[in-house]
Amino acid sequence: MLKRLPSAFILCFVLLLGACSTTPASPPSVSDRHVVQRGETFYGIARKYGVSVPLLARYNPRVVPHRLQAGTELSIPVNKKEVAADRVPYTVQKGDTLSKLANHFAVSLSALKVSNPGIDYNRLKPGQKIWIPVRERTVTGFNWPLQNPRIFNGFGKKDWGLQKGVNLAAKKGQSVLASKGGTVSFAGEMRSLGKVVIIEHADEQQTVYASCETLKVKAGDKVQQRQIIGTVGFNTLINRYALHFQFRDRGTPLPPENYLPEI
């Protein structure tokens, strides 16, 4: 008959078994949201969740990857296999509304409704899957509207109300250049933005040049890339001479830093 083992030996044996059965740490569970922590990068977060940088950018079109700030909430794609060229799936989270999602994904409220027929737009339910009509944005051939541009305020640095863009440092009277060839759809005064030029480009894209001192074009004019369309004036948004510049895709302002050449 075996002798009774000391209790201390039995305890050590149990602990040893527990250590041997420990499995390696599993990758993070994929969720629909991620709050950026200090020191994290856009690339690192994409890698953490096993998604590509372009796909993560489609889910967060208003975020500037190289200027990621702690506390920013990112949407994370869960059903990667369901992503199509013209839409992406999204799982509704607590607190979501259709208007909030339209703003986050930079799509129109009407387009969001058309993509989700039969749902109660006023009562989204957490866990409910909806489709976001976010197409792959094709942006080519745009240049900055100033020689030797320098961003004074980047996109998202401050909320300018309905006017979302960047402010480019400039000298009084400096030439404003067309970012890309197109047709001038507006040239005139706008409240709080001074003299403004709006140019329509291919693929339902627009560029906006505000706080001009003088305008060199009129509505209906065809312009070539880098053609002088105005001169820089006093920017009342930041109380200095600077050009307020916007890039819009289907009418929605997006960060020019993501689509124009790196400064």
PDB file of C-alpha atoms in Angstrom, residues 7 14 17 30 82 93 99 121 131 175 182 197 208 229 241 250:
ATOM      1  CA  SER A   7       0.210  17.810   1.284  1.00  0.00           C
ATOM      2  CA  VAL A  14      -1.140  20.737  -8.959  1.00  0.00           C
ATOM      3  CA  LEU A  17       0.104  20.892 -14.000  1.00  0.00           C
ATOM      4  CA  VAL A  30     -12.413  41.627 -32.965  1.00  0.00           C
ATOM      5  CA  GLU A  82     -18.673  40.589 -46.715  1.00  0.00           C
ATOM      6  CA  GLN A  93     -23.470  49.603 -31.228  1.00  0.00           C
ATOM      7  CA  SER A  99     -27.222  60.371 -38.541  1.00  0.00           C
ATOM      8  CA  TYR A 121     -34.400  54.355 -38.876  1.00  0.00           C
ATOM      9  CA  TRP A 131     -24.913  48.140 -44.767  1.00  0.00           C
ATOM     10  CA  SER A 175      -1.755  83.108 -55.884  1.00  0.00           C
ATOM     11  CA  GLY A 182     -12.578  71.065 -63.689  1.00  0.00           C
ATOM     12  CA  VAL A 197     -14.343  79.357 -55.428  1.00  0.00           C
ATOM     13  CA  VAL A 208     -13.261  74.586 -52.172  1.00  0.00           C
ATOM     14  CA  ILE A 229      -8.148  81.209 -59.687  1.00  0.00           C
ATOM     15  CA  TYR A 241      -3.857  85.554 -43.826  1.00  0.00           C
ATOM     16  CA  ARG A 250     -19.892  63.440 -53.279  1.00  0.00           C
TER      17      ARG A 250
END
